[in-house]
Coordinates of C-alpha atoms in Angstrom, one line a residue:
X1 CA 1.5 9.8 -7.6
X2 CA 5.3 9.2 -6.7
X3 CA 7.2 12.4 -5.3
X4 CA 9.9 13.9 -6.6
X5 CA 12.6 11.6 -4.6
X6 CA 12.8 7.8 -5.1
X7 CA 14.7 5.9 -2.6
X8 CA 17.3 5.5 -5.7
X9 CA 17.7 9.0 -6.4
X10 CA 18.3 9.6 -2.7
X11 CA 20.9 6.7 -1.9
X12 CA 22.8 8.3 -5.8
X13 CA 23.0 11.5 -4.1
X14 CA 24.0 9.7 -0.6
X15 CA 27.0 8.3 -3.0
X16 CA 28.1 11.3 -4.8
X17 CA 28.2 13.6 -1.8
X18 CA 30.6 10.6 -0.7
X19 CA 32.5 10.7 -3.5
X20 CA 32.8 15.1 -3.4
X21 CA 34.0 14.5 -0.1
X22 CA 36.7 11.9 -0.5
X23 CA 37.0 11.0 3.2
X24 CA 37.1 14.7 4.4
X25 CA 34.8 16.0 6.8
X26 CA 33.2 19.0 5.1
X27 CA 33.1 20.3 1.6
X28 CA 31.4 23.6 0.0
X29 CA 28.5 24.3 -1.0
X30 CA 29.2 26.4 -3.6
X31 CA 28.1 24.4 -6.9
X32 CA 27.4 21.1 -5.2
X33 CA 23.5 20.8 -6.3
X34 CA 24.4 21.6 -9.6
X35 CA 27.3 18.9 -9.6
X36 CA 24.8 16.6 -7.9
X37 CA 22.6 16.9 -10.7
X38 CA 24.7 15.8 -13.2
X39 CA 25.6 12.9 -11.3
X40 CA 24.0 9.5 -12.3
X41 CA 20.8 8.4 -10.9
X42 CA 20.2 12.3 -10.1
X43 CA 19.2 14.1 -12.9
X44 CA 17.5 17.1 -11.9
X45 CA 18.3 20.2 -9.7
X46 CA 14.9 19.8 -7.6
X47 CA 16.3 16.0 -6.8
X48 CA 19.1 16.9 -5.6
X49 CA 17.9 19.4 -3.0
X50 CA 15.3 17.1 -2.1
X51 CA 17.6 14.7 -1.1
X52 CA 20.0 16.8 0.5
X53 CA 17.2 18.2 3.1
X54 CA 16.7 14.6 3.9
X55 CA 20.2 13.9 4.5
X56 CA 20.3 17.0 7.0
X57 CA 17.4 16.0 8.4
X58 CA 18.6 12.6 8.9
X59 CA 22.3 14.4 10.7
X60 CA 23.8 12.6 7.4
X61 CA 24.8 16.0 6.5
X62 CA 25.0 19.5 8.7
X63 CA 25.0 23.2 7.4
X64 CA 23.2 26.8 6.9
X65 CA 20.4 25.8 4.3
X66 CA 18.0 28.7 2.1
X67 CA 14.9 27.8 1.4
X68 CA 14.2 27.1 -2.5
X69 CA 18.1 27.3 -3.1
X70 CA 19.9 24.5 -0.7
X71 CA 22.8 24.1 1.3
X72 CA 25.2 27.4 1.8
X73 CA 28.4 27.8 3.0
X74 CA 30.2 24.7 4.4
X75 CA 28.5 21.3 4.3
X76 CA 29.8 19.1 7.4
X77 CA 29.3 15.1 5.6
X78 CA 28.9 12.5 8.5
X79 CA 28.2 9.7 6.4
X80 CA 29.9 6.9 6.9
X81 CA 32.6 5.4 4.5
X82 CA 31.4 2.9 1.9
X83 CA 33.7 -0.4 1.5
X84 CA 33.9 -2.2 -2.0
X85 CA 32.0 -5.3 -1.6
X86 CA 33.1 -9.1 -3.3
X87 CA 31.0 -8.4 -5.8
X88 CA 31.8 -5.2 -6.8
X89 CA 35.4 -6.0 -6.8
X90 CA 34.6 -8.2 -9.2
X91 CA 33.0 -6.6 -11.4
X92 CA 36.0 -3.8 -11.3
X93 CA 38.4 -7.1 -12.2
X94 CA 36.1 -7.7 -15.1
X95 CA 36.2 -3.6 -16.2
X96 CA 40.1 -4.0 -15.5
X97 CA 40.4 -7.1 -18.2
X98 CA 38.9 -5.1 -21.0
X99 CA 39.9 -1.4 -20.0
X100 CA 43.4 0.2 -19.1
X101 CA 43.2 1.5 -15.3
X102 CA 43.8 4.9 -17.2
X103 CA 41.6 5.0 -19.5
X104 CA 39.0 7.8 -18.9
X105 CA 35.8 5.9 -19.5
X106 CA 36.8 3.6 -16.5
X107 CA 35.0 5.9 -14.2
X108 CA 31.5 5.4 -15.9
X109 CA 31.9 1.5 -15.7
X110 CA 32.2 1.8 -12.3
X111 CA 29.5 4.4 -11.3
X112 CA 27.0 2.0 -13.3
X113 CA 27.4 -0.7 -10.2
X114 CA 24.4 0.1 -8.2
X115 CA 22.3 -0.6 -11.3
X116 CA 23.5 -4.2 -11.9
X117 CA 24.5 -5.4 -8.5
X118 CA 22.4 -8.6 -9.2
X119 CA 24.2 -9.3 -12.6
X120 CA 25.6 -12.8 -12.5
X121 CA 29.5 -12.2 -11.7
X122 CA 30.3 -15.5 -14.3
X123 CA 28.7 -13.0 -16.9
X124 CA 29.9 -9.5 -15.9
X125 CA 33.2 -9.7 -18.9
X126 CA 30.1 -9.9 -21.0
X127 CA 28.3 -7.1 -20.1
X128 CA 31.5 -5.2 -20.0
X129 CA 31.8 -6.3 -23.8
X130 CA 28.6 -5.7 -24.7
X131 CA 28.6 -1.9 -23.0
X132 CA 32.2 -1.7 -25.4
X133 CA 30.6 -2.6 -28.6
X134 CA 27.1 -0.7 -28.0
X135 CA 29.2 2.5 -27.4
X136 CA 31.3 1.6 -30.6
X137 CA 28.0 1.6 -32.8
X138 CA 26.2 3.7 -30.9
X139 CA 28.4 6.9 -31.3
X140 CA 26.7 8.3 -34.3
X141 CA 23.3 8.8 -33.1
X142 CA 21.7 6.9 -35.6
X143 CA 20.8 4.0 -33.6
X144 CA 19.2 5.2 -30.3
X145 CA 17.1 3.7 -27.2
X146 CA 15.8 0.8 -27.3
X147 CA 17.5 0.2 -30.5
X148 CA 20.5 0.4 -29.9
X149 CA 20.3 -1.3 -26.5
X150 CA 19.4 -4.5 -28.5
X151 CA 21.5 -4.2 -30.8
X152 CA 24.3 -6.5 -29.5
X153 CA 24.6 -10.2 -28.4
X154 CA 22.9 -9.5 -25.0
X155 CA 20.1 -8.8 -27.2
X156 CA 17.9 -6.5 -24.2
X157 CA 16.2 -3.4 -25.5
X158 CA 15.7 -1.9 -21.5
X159 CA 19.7 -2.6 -20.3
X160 CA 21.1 1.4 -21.7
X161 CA 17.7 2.8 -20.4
X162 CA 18.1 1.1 -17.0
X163 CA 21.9 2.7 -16.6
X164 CA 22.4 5.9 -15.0
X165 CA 22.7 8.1 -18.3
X166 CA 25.8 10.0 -16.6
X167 CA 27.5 7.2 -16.5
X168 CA 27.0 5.8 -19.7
X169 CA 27.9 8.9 -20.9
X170 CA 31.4 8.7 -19.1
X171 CA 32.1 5.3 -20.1
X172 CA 31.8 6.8 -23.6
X173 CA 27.9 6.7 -25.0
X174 CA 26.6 8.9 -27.2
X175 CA 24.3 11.5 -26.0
X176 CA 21.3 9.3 -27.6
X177 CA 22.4 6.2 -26.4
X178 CA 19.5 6.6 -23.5
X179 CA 17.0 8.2 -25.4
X180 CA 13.7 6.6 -25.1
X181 CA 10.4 6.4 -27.3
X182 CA 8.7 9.6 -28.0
X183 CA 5.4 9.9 -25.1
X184 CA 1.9 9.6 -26.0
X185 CA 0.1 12.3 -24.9
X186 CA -4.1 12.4 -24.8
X187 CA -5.6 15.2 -26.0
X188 CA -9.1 16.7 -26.3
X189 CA -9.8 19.5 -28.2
X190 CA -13.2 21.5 -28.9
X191 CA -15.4 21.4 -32.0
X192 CA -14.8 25.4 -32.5
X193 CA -13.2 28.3 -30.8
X194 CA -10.2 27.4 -29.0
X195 CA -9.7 29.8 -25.6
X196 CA -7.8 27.6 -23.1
X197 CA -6.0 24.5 -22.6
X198 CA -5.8 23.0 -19.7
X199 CA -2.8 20.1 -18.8
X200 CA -4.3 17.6 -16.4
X201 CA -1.7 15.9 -14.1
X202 CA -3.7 12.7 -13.7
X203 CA -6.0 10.6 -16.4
X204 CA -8.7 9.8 -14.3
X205 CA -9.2 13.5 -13.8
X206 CA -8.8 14.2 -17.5
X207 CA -11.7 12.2 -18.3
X208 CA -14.0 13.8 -15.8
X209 CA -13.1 17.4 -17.4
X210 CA -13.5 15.8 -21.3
X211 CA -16.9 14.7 -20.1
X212 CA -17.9 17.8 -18.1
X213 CA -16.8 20.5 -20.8
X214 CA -18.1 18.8 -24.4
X215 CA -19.6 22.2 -25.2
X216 CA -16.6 24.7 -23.7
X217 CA -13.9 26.5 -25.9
X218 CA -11.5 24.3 -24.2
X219 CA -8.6 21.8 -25.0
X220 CA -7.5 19.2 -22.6
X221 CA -3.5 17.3 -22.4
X222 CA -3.6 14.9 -20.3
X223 CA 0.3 15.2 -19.0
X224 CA 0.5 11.8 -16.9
X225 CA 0.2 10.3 -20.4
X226 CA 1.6 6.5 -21.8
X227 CA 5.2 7.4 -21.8
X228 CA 5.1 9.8 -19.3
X229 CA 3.9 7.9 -16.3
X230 CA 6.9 5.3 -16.7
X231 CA 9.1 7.2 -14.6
X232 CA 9.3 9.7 -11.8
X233 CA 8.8 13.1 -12.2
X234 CA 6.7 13.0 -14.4
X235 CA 6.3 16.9 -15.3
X236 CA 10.7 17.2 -15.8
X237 CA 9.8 13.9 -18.4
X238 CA 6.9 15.6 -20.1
X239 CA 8.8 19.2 -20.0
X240 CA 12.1 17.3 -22.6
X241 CA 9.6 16.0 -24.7
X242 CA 7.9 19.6 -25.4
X243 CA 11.9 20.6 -25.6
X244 CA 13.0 17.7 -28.2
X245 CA 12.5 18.3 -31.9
X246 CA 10.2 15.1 -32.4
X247 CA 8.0 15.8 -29.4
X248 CA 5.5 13.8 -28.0
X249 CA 2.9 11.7 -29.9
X250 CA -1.5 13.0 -29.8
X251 CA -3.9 10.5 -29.2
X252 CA -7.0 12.0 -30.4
X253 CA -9.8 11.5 -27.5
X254 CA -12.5 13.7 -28.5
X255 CA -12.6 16.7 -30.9
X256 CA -10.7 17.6 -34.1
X257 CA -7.2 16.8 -34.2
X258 CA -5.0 19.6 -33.7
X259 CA -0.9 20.0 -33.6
X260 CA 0.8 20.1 -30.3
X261 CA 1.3 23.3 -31.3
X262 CA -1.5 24.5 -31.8
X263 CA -3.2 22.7 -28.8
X264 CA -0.2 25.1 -26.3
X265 CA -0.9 28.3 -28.5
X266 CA -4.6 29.4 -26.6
X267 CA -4.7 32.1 -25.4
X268 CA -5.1 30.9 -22.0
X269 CA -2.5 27.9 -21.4
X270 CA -2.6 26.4 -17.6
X271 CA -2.1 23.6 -15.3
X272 CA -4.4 21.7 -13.3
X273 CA -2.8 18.5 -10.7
X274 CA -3.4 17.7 -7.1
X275 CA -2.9 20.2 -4.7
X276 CA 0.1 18.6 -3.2
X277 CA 3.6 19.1 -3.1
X278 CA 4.4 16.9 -6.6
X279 CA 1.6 18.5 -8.1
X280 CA 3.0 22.2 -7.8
X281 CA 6.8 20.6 -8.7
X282 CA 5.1 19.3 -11.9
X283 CA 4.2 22.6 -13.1
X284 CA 7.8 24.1 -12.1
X285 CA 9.1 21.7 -14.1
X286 CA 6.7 22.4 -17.6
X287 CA 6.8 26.1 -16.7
X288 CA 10.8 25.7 -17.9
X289 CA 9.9 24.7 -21.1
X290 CA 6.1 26.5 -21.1
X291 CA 6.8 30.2 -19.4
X292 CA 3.5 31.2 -20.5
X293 CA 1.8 28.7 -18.0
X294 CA -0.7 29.7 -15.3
X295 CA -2.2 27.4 -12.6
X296 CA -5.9 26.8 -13.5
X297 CA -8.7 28.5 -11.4
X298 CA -9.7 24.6 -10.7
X299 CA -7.3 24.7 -8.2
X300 CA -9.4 27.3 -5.8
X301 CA -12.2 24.8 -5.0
X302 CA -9.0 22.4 -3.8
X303 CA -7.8 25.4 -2.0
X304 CA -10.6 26.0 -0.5
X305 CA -10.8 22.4 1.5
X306 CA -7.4 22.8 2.8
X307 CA -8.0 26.3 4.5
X308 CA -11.3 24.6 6.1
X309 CA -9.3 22.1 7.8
X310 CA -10.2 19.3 5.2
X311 CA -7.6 17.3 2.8
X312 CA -5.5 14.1 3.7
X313 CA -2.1 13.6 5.6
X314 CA 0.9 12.8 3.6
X315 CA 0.4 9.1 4.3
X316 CA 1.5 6.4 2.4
X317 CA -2.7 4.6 2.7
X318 CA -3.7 8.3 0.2
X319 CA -0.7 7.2 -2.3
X320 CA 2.3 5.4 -2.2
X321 CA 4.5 8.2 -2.7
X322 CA 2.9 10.7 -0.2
X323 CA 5.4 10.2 2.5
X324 CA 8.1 11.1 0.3
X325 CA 7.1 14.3 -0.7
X326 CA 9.1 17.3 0.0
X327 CA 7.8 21.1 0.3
X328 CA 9.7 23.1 -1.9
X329 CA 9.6 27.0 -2.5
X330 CA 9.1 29.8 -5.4
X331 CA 9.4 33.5 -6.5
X332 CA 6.0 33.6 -6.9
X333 CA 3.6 34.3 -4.2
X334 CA 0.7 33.0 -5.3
X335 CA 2.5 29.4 -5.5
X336 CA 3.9 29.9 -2.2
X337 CA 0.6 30.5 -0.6
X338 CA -0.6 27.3 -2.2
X339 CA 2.4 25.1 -0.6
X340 CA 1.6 26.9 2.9
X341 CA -2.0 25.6 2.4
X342 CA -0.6 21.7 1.5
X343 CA 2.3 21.9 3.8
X344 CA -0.1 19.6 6.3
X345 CA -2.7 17.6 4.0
X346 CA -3.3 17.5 0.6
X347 CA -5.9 17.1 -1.8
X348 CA -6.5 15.3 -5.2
X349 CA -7.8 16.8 -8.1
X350 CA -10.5 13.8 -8.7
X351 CA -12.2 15.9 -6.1
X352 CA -14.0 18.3 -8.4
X353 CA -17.5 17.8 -9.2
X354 CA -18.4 18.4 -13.0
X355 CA -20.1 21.9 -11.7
X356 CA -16.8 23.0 -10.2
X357 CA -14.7 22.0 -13.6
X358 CA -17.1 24.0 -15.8
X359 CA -17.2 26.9 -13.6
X360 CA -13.7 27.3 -13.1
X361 CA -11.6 25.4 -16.2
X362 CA -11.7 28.9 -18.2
X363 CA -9.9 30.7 -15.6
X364 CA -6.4 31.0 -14.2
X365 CA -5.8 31.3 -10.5
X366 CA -5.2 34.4 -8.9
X367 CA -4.6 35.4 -5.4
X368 CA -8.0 36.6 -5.0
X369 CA -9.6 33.6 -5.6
X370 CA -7.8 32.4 -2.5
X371 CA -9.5 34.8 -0.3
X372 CA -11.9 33.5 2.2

């Protein structure tokens, strides 16, 4: 599965650290990954470090770094000035025609560029329209997403979806203006007695549990779900659906149907995803919105072929976004000595046999069980 940095996320944050500097050659620290993560085509706190320890590691940027926090003190930028391209001048002359120079939502036109670079320039006074009227009758909230995107004489449901949603919000969206379609999530739940419920990162590894445990006291959610999967980070997506009011959608696979609710009420609630650096980022992002989460003893037997010497490299031939994983760190120990066993190779969690899932899917990890 994709890491938690895309190649547009990183070039975003290459262009607001830009910006923050304004042609000077260092700038503080301070609140800059928070500032970054407002920032559009950024989004997330974890993204914006990410990216920032590539750009130092790339000499785009220099400074005193903490590990799990980012940058301290001051930040030396050495990246080098951006012009305006033709047609990005242009489509600034079409934002100019409809908009005073002063007026505040000028700014979110502009930062919306990278995202339609490849718009026809003959037709950029009619996006610029179209962006003017969808805000107009978009400001309520009752029309939303897809929607709302169609809405107008452009007539595309995916265009507000496809724009950074910071910068439609400057250039004077509503909040919902982005929202998309509530996820489907799968779900299998047991015939009696529910003890645990396990998230599954992947679907392929949701299956093989569903089949393995038919006669366990355990639920399955399989978290890389329709909905989910569209986008990166996957676990930060799933994590604003359990947040929002509506919530994600159940697809029943097997078992009585049960509320969301219900399903994340067990006793036991835990996560189970490859034993890679995305798979442990996942779960930081649901344990936001699900404190109560524990990593599943499933994860020992993955443990287990690391500390022999066995998993795969961080190669793009064992997924395509393996090389762009970053290592990351936590307060707690037991998830730091997991990313000190992956910080080399990796390994999937199709890996289990059925024997290992029902021996261990009841369980949560502890540090003992990663004692050899």
């Amino acid at each position: 599965m994709s890491g938690i940095l895309t190649a547009q996320a990183l070039a975003a944050v290459r262009e607001a650290v830009r910006r923050r500097a304004r042609g000077r050659a260092s700038i503080r620290s301070g609140d800059l990954v928070a500032w970054l993560a407002e920032q559009p085509g950024i989004g997330q706190r974890l993204v914006a470090c990410a990216a920032l320890e590539t750009m130092r590691d790339d000499g785009e940027i220099a400074c005193a770094w903490v590990p799990g926090v980012g940058p301290s003190g001051m930040v030396t930028v050495s990246l080098p000035a951006q012009e305006i391209g033709d047609a990005e001048a242009r489509w600034r002359e079409a934002v100019a025609s409809r908009l005073h120079p002063d007026d505040p939502r000028t700014a979110g036109f502009h930062a919306i560029w990278p995202k339609i670079n490849d718009w026809p320039p003959d037709r950029h006074i009619a996006l610029v329209e179209e962006l003017l009227f969808l805000s107009a009758h978009g400001r309520s909230g009752d029309r939303a997403g897809y929607r709302l995107s169609a809405s107008g004489r452009l007539a595309s449901s995916k265009l507000l979806n496809a724009l950074p949603r910071a910068a439609l919000l400057a250039a004077g969206f509503h909040e919902s203006a982005t929202r998309e379609p509530p996820p489907y999530l799968i779900a299998a739940t047991p015939d009696a007695g529910l003890a645990v419920t396990v998230l599954v990162e992947n679907p392929e590894a949701f299956e093989a549990a569903v089949e393995a445990s038919v006669d366990l006291p355990v639920a399955w959610l399989s978290v890389y779900g329709f909905g989910i999967s569209r986008t990166d980070g996957a676990g930060a997506r799933l994590a604003d659906s359990l947040a929002d009011r509506g919530g994600p959608i159940l697809l029943q696979r097997r078992g009585p149907a049960m509320a969301l609710q219900t399903i994340l009420a067990a006793p036991l609630v835990t996560f189970f995803g490859d034993l890679d650096f995305a798979g442990l980022q996942i779960h930081a992002s649901l344990s936001s919105t699900l404190p109560h989460l524990s990593l599943s003893r499933m994860y020992a037997p993955l443990a287990a072929v690391l500390a022999s010497g066995g998993g795969h490299p961080y190669a793009s031939a064992t997924g395509e976004g393996k090389p762009r994983q970053r290592s990351c760190t936590s307060g707690d120990p037991l998830i730091n000595r997991l990313l000190a066993l992956c910080a080399r190779a990796a390994a999937d969690q199709e890996h289990l046999s059925a024997d290992a899932i029902r021996a261990h899917c009841l369980h949560p990890l502890t540090m003992k069980d990663l004692s050899w």
